Coordinates of C-alpha atoms and ligand atoms in Angstrom, one line a residue:
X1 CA 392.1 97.2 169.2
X2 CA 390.6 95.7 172.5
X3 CA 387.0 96.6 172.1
X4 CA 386.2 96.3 168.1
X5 CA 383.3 95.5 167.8
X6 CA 382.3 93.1 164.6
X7 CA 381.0 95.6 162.7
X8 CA 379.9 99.9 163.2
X9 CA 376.3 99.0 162.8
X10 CA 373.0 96.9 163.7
X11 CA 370.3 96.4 161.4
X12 CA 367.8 94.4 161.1
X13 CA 368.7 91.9 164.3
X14 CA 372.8 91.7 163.3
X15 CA 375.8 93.9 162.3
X16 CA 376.7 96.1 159.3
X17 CA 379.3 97.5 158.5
X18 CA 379.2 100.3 155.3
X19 CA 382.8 101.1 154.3
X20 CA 382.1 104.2 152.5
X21 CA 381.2 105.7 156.0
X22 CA 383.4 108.4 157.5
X23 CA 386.5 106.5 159.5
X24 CA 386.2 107.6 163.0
X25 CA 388.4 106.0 166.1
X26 CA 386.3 105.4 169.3
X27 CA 389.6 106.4 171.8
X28 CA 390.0 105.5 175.3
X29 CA 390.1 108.5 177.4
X30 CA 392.5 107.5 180.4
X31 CA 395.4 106.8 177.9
X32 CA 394.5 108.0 174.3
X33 CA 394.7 104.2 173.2
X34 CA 392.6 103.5 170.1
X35 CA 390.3 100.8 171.5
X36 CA 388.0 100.5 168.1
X37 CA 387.8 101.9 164.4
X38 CA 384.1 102.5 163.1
X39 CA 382.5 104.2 159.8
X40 CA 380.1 106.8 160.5
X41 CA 376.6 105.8 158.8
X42 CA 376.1 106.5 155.4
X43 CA 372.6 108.1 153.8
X44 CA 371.9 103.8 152.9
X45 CA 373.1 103.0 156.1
X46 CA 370.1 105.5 157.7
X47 CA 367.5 104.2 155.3
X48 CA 368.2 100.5 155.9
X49 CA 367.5 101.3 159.7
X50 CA 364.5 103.3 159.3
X51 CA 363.4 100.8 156.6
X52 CA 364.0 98.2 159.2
X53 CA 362.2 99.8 162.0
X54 CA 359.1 100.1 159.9
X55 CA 358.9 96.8 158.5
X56 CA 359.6 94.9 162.1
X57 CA 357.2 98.1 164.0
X58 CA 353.6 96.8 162.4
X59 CA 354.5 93.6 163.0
X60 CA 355.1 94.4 167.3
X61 CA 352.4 96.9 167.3
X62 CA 350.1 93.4 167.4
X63 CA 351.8 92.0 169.9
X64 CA 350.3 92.0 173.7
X65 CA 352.1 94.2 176.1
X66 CA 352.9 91.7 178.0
X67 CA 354.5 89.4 175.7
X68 CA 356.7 92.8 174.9
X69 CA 357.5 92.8 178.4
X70 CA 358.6 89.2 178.8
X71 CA 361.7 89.8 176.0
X72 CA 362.5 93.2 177.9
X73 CA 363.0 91.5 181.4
X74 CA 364.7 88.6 179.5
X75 CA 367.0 91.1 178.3
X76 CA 367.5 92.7 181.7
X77 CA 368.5 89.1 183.5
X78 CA 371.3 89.2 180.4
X79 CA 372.6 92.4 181.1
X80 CA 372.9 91.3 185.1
X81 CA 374.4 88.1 184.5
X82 CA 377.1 90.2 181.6
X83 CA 377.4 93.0 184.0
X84 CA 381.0 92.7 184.4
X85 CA 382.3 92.6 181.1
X86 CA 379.3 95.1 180.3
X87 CA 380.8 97.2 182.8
X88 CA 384.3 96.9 181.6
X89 CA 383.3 97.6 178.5
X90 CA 381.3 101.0 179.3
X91 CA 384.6 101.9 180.8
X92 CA 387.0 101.9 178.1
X93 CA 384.0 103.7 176.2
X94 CA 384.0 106.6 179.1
X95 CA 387.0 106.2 180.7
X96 CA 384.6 106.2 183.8
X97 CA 385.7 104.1 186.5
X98 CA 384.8 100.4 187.2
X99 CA 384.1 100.3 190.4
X100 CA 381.0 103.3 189.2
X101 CA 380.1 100.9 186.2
X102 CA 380.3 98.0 187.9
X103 CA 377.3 99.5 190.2
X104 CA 375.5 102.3 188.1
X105 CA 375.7 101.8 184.2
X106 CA 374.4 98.5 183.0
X107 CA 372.4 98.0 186.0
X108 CA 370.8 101.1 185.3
X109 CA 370.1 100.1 182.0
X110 CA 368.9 96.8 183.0
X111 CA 366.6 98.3 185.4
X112 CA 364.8 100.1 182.6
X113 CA 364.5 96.8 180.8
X114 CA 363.1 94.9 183.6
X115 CA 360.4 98.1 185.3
X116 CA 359.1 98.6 181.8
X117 CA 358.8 94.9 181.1
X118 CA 356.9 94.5 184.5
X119 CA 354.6 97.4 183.8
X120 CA 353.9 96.4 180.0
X121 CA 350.7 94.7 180.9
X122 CA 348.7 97.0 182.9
X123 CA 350.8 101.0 181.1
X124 CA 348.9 100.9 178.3
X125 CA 345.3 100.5 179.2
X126 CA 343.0 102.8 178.0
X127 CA 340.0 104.5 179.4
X128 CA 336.5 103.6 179.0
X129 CA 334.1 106.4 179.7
X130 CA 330.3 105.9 180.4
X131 CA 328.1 108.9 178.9
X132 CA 324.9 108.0 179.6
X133 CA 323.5 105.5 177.0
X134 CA 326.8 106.3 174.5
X135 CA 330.1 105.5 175.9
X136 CA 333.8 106.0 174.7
X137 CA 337.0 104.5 175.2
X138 CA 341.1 105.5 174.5
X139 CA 343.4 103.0 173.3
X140 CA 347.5 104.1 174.1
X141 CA 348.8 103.5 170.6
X142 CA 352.1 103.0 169.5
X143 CA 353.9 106.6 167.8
X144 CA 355.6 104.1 165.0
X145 CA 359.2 104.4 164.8
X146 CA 361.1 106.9 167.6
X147 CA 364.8 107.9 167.2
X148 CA 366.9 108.0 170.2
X149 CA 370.2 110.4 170.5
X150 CA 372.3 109.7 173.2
X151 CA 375.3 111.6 174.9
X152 CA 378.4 110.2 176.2
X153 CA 378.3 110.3 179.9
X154 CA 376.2 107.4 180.3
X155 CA 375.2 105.3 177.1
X156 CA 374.1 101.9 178.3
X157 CA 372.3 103.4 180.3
X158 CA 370.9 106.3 178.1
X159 CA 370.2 103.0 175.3
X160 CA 367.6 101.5 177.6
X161 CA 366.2 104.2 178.9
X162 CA 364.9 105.2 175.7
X163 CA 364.2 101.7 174.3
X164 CA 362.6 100.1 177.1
X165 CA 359.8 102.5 177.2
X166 CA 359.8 103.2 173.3
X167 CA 359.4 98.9 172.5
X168 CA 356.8 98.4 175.3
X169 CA 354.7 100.8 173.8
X170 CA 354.4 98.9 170.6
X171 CA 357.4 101.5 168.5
X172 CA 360.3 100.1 167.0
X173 CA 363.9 102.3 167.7
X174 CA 366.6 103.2 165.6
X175 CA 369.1 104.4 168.0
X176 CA 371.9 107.2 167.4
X177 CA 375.2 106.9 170.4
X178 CA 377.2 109.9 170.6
X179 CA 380.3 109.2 168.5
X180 CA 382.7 109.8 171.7
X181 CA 380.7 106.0 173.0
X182 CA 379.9 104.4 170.5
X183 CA 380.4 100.8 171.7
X184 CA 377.9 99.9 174.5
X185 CA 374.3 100.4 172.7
X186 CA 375.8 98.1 170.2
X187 CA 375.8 95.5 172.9
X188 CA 372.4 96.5 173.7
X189 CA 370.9 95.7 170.7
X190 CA 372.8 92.2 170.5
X191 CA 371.2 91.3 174.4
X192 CA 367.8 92.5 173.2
X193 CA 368.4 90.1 169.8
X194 CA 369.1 87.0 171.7
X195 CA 366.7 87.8 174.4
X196 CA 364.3 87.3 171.6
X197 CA 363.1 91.2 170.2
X198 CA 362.2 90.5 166.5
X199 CA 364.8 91.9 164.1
X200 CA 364.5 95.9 163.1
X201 CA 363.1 96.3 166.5
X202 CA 366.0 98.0 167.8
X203 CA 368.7 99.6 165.5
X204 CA 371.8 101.1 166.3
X205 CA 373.6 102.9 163.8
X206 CA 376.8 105.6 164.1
X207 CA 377.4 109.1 163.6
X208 CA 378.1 112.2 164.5
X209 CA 375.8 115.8 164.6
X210 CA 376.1 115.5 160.3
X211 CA 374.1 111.7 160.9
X212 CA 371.7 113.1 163.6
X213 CA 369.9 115.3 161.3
X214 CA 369.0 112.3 158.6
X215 CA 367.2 110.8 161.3
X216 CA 365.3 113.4 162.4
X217 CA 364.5 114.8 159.0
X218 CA 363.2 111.2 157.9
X219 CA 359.9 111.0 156.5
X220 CA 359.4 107.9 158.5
X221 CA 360.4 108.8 162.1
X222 CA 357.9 109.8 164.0
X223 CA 359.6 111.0 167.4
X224 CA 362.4 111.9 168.9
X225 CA 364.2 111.6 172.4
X226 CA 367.6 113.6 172.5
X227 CA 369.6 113.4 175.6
X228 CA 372.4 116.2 174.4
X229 CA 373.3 119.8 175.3
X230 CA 370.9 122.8 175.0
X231 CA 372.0 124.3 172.0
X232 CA 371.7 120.7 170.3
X233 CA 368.2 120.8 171.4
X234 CA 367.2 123.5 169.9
X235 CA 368.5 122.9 166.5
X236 CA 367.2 118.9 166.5
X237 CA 363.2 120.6 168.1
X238 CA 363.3 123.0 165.2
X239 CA 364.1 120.2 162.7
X240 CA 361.4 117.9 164.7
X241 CA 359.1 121.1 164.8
X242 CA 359.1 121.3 160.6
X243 CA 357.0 117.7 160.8
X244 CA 355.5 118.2 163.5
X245 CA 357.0 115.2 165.4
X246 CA 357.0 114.6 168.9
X247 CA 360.2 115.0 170.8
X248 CA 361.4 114.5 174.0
X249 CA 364.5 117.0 175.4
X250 CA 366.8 115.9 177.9
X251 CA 369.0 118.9 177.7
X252 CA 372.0 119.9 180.1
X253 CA 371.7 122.4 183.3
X254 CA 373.4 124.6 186.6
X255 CA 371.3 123.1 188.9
X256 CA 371.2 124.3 192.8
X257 CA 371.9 122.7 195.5
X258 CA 370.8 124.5 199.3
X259 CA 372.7 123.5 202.7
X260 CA 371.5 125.5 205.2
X261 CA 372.9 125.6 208.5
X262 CA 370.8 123.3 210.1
X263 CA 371.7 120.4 207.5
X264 CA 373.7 117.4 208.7
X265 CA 376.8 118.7 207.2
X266 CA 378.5 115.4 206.3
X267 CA 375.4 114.3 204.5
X268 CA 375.7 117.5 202.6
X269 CA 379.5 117.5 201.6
X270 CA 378.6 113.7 200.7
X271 CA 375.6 115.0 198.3
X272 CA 377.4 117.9 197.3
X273 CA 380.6 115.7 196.2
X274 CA 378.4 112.9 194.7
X275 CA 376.4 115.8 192.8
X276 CA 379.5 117.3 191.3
X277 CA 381.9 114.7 191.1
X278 CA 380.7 111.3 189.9
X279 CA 381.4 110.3 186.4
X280 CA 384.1 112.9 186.6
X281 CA 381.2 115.7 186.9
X282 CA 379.8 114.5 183.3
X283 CA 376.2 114.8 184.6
X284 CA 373.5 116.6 183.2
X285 CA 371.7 117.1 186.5
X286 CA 374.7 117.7 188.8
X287 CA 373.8 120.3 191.8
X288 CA 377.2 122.3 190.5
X289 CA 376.2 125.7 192.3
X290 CA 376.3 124.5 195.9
X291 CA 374.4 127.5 198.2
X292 CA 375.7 127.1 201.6
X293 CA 374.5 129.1 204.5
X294 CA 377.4 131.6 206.1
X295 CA 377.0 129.7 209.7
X296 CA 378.5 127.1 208.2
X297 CA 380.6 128.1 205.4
X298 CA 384.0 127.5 207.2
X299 CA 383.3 124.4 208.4
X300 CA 381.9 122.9 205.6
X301 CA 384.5 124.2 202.9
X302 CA 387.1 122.7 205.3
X303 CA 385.4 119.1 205.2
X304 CA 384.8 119.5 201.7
X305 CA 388.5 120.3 201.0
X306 CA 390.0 117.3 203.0
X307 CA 387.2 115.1 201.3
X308 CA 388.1 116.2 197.6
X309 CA 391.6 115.8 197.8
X310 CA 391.5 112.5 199.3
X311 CA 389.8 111.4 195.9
X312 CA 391.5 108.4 194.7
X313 CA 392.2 109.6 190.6
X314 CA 393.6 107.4 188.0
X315 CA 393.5 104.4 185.9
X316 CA 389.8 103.5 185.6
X317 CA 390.4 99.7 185.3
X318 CA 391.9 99.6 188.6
X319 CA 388.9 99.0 191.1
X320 CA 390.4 101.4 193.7
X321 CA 390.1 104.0 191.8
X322 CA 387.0 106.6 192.2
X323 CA 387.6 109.6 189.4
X324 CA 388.7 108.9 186.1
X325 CA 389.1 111.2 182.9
X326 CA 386.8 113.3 181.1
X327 CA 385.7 112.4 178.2
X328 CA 388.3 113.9 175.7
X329 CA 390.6 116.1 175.1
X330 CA 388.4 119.3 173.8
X331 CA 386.3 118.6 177.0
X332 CA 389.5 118.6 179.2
X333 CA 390.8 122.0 177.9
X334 CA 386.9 123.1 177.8
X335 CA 387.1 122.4 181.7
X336 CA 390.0 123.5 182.4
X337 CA 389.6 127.0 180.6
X338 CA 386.3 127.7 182.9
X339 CA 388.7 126.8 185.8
X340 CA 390.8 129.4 184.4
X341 CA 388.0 132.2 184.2
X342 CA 386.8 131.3 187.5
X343 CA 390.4 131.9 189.3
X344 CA 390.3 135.3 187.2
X345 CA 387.1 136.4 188.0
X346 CA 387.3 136.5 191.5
X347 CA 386.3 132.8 192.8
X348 CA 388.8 131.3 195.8
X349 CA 390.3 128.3 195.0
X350 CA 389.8 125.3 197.6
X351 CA 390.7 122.5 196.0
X352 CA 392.2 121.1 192.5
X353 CA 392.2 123.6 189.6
X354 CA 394.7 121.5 187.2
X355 CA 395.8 118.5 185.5
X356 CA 396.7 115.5 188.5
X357 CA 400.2 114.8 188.9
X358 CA 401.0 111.6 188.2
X359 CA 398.7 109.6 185.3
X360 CA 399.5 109.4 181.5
X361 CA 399.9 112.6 179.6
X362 CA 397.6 111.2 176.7
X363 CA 394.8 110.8 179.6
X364 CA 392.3 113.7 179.9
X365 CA 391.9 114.1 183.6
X366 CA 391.3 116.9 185.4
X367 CA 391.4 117.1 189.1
X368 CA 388.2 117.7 191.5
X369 CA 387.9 121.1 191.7
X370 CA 386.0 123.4 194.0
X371 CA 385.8 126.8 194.1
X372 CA 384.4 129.4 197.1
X373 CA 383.1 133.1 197.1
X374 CA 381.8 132.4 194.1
X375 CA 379.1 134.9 193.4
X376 CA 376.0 134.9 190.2
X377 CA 377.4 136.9 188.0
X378 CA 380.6 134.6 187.4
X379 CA 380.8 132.8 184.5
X380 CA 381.3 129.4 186.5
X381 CA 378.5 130.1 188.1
X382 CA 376.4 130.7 184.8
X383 CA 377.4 128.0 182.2
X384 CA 377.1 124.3 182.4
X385 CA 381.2 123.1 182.9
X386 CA 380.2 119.3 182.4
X387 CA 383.0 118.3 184.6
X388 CA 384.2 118.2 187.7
X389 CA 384.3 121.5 189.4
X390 CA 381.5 122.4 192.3
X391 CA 380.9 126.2 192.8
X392 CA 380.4 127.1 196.4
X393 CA 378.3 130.4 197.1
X394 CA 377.1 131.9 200.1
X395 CA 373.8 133.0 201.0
X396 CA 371.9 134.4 204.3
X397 CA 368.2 133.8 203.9
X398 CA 365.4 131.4 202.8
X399 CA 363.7 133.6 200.0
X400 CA 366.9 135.2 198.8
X401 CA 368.8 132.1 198.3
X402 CA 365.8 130.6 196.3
X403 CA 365.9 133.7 194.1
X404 CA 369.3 133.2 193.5
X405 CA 369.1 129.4 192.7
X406 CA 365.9 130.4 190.1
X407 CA 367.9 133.1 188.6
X408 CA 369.3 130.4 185.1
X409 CA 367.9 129.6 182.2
X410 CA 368.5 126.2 183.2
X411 CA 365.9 124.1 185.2
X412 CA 366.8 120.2 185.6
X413 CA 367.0 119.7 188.7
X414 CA 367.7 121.1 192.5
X415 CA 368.3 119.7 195.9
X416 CA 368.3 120.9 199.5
X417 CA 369.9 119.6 203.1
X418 CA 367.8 120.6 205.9
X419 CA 366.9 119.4 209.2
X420 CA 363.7 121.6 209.1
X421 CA 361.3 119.6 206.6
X422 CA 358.5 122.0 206.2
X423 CA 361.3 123.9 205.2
X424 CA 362.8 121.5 202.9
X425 CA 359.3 121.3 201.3
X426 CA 358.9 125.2 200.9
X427 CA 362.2 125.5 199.2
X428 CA 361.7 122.7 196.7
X429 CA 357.7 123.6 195.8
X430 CA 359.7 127.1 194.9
X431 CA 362.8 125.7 193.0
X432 CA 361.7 125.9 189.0
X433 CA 363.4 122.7 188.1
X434 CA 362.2 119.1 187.2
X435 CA 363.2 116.7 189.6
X436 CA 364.5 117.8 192.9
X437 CA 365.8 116.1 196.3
X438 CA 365.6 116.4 199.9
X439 CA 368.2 115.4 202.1
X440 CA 370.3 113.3 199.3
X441 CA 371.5 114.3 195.5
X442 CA 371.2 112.5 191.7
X443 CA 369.4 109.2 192.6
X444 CA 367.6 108.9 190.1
X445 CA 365.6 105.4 190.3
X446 CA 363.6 103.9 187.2
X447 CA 360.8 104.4 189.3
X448 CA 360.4 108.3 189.6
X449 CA 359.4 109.9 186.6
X450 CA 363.0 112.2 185.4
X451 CA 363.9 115.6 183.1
X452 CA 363.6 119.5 183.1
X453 CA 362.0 122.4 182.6
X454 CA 363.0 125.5 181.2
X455 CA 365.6 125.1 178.9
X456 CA 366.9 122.0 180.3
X457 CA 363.9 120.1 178.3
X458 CA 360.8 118.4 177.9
X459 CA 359.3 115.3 178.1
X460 CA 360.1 112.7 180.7
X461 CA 362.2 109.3 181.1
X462 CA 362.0 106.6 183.4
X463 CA 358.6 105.7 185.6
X464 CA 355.0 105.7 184.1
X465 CA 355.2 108.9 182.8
X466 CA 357.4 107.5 180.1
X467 CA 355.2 106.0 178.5
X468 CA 353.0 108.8 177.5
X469 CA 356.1 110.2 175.7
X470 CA 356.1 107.1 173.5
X471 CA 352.7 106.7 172.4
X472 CA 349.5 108.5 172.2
X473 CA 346.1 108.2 172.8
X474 CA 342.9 107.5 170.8
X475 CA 339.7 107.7 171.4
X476 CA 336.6 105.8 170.1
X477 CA 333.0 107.2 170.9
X478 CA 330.6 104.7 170.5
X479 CA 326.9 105.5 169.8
X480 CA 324.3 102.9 171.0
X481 CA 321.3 105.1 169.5
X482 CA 319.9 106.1 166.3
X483 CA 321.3 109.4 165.2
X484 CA 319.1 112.4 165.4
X485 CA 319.8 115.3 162.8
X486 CA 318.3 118.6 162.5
X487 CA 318.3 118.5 158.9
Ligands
NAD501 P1 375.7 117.1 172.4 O1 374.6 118.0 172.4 O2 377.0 117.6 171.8 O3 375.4 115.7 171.6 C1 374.4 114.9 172.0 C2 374.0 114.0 170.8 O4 373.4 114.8 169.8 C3 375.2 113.3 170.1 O5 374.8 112.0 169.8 C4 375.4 114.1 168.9 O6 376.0 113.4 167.8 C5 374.0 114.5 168.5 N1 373.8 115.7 167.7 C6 374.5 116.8 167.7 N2 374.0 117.7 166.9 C7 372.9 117.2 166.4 C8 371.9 117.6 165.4 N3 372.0 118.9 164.9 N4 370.9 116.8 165.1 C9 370.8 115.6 165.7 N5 371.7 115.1 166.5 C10 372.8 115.9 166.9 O7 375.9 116.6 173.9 P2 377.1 115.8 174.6 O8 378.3 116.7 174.6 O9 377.2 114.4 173.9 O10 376.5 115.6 176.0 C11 376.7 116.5 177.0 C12 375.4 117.3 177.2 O11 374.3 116.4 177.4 C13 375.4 118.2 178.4 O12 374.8 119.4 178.1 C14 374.5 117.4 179.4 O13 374.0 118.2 180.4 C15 373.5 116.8 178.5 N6 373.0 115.6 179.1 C16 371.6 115.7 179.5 C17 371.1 114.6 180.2 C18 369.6 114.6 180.7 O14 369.1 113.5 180.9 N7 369.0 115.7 180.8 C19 371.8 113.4 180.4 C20 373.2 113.4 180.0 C21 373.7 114.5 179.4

């Protein structure tokens, strides 16, 4: 097994392993090869890591920001000198391909590391507030220990993006992968470890949606950042809700995506394929109903068409290639089943629709697909796929198609391609959606603040605004006078 790591857990600044776990195989998508054998976490296993997280939390809460910082961005150099094998590594995981690791995973991650390290020493200060002869001031305290649960598309990257801003902001983490990726935050925790984070600082332990629960049910864990589907968010808010904890909900989403006929159209197929199509379509804020305008429906489908089936698919490893598998099996028949309802409900088929001719059987791919004439009502045009398959729909005007593209319960994200920038600023004020681009799709840099609205979540990752998701404010009134009572 080419990626076993030395043991399923890490506690307390090293590994653990807890043999009366659950056996569960961490596979390799692109050829059903059994790259590692872990043991889901136990009840002890949970406690240990909470236990841990508390002990080493008190400790770091007296630490100086910036001294926090230094170990982060010590971390971050680490994960850019390791970004190869890091890479590598977060392929077999994913089955993504290399040459997208190799430029978007651990760099990501390491990015986190090093913007939150650099903020550290100026993020947290407080307030101080002159009122008159009194005056007051806020402290940003630490929450105590947060949990993070992470999905599968991206978790290196998911892993810093919650730890970096939860350990700069005094918390300790205990850290939950999805059980389809279980190997990269392990990796984490061991860069942050010899980049010098105390031990309990940062756990990772395994499990699957029976192991999420004992975290957020713990008595000890004061907050919680899910990055996960919808309908896992509501069940892990509602848990949350019953202590009142704080949580932060990066849920999944349908988001638009508006070419009108004035865009420059290669930029737009180029968006539009990046925003449906990276990371095999695994991502949560992927522009997957594409809204072009009828002027230039031909032309643009045609492009499209040529484009998609020019996408190089296979073996991950091989740096030529640009699409790899989904993630497994039950997402591969999930995918192709909605491929299936879309061809039945009415949609035209442009490109893909099946399994690609020539890889391993035991991979789960699934070709690029896109689909035209697809209209609201359809079911592909309704439910979040999580792979690759872009819906095209036409629409005439301004205010309709912004209708249209408000008309989900979904609101992560949104993009348009316009030549016309007031217009391109009138659209996106009226998209109800988190984060949203003009004239490009999905970069999502450390910098800008990232996450939903609606059902697609609360909270937010990445820039300043992180850190008020990760600790909380207190304020101190101080009198300078003698106190004068009625009574
Ligand atoms: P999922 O909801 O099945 O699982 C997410 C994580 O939650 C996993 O670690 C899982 O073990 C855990 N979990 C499941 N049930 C739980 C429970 N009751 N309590 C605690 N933990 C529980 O999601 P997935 O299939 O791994 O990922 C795909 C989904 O994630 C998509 O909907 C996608 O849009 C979304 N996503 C969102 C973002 C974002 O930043 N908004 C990023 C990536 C993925």
């Amino acid at each position: 097994m080419r990626a076993q790591p030395k043991a399923s857990h890490f506690i307390d600044g090293d590994y653990v392993e807890d043999t009366a776990g659950a056996v569960f195989e961490s596979v390799y998508p692109a050829t059903g090869e059994v790259i590692a054998r872990l043991h889901a976490a136990t009840p002890a296993i949970v406690e240990r890591a909470v236990a841990s997280a508390k002990r080493a939390q008190e400790e770091w809460a007296k630490t100086s920001p910036t001294a926090r910082g230094r170990i982060l961005r010590r971390a971050a150099d680490i994960m850019r000198e390791r970004n190869r094998e890091l890479s590598a590594l977060e392929t077999l995981d994913t089955g993504k391909p290399i040459q997208e690791t190799i430029v978007a995973d651990p760099t990501s991650g390491a990015d986190a590391l090093e913007f939150f390290g650099g903020v550290a020493g100026a993020a947290l200060n407080g307030e101080h507030i002159p009122l008159g002869a009194d005056w007051a001031y806020t402290k940003r305290v630490p929450l105590g220990v947060c949990v993070g649960i992470g999905a599968w598309n991206y978790p290196q990257q998911i892993a810093c993006w919650k730890g970096a801003p939860a350990l700069v902001s005094g918390n300790a983490m205990v850290f939950k992968p999805s059980e389809n990726t279980p190997l990269g935050a392990l990796r984490i925790a061991e860069i942050l470890t010899e980049a010098g984070l105390p031990k309990g600082l940062f756990n990772v332990i395994q499990g699957d949606r029976s192991t999420g629960p004992l975290l957020v049910n713990h008595p000890d864990v004061a907050k919680v950042s899910l990055t996960g589907s919808v309908p896992t968010g509501r069940k892990v808010a509602e848990a949350a809700a019953g202590h009142l904890k704080h949580v932060t909900m990066e849920l999944g989403g349908k988001s638009p995506l508006i070419v009108f006929d004035d865009a420059d159209i290669d930029s737009a197929i180029g968006g539009a394929m990046l925003g449906n199509f990276y990371s095999t379509g695994q991502v949560c804020s992927n522009g997957t109903r594409v809204f072009v305008q009828k002027g230039i429906k031909r032309e643009f489908l045609d492009r499209l068409k040529a484009r998609t089936e020019a996408i190089v698919i296979g073996d991950p490893e091989d740096e030529a290639t640009q699409m790899g598998p989904v993630i497994n099996r039950a997402q591969q028949e999930k995918i192709l089943s909605y491929i299936e309802k879309g061809k039945a409900e009415g949609a035209t088929l442009v490109a893909g629709g099946s399994i690609p001719n020539s890889v391993p059987a035991e991979g789960c791919y699934v070709q690029p697909t896109v689909f035209a004439d697809v209209t609201d009502d359809m079911t592909i045009a309704r439910e979040e796929i999580f792979g690759p398959v872009m819906c095209v729909l036409d629409f005439d005007h301004e205010a309709e198609v912004v209708a249209r593209a408000n008309a989900t319960e979904f609101g992560l994200s949104g993009g348009v391609f316009t030549s016309d920038m007031a217009r391109a600023h009138r659209v996106v004020d009226s998209l109800e959606a988190g984060t949203l681009w003009i004239n490009t799709y999905n970069l999502c840099p450390v910098e800008i603040p990232f996450g939903g609205a609606k059902q697609s979540g609360f909270g937010r990752e990445n820039s300043l605004a992180a850190i008020e998701h990760y600790s909380e404010l207190k304020t101190v009134y101080v009198s300078m006078g003698k106190v004068e009572a009625p009574y």
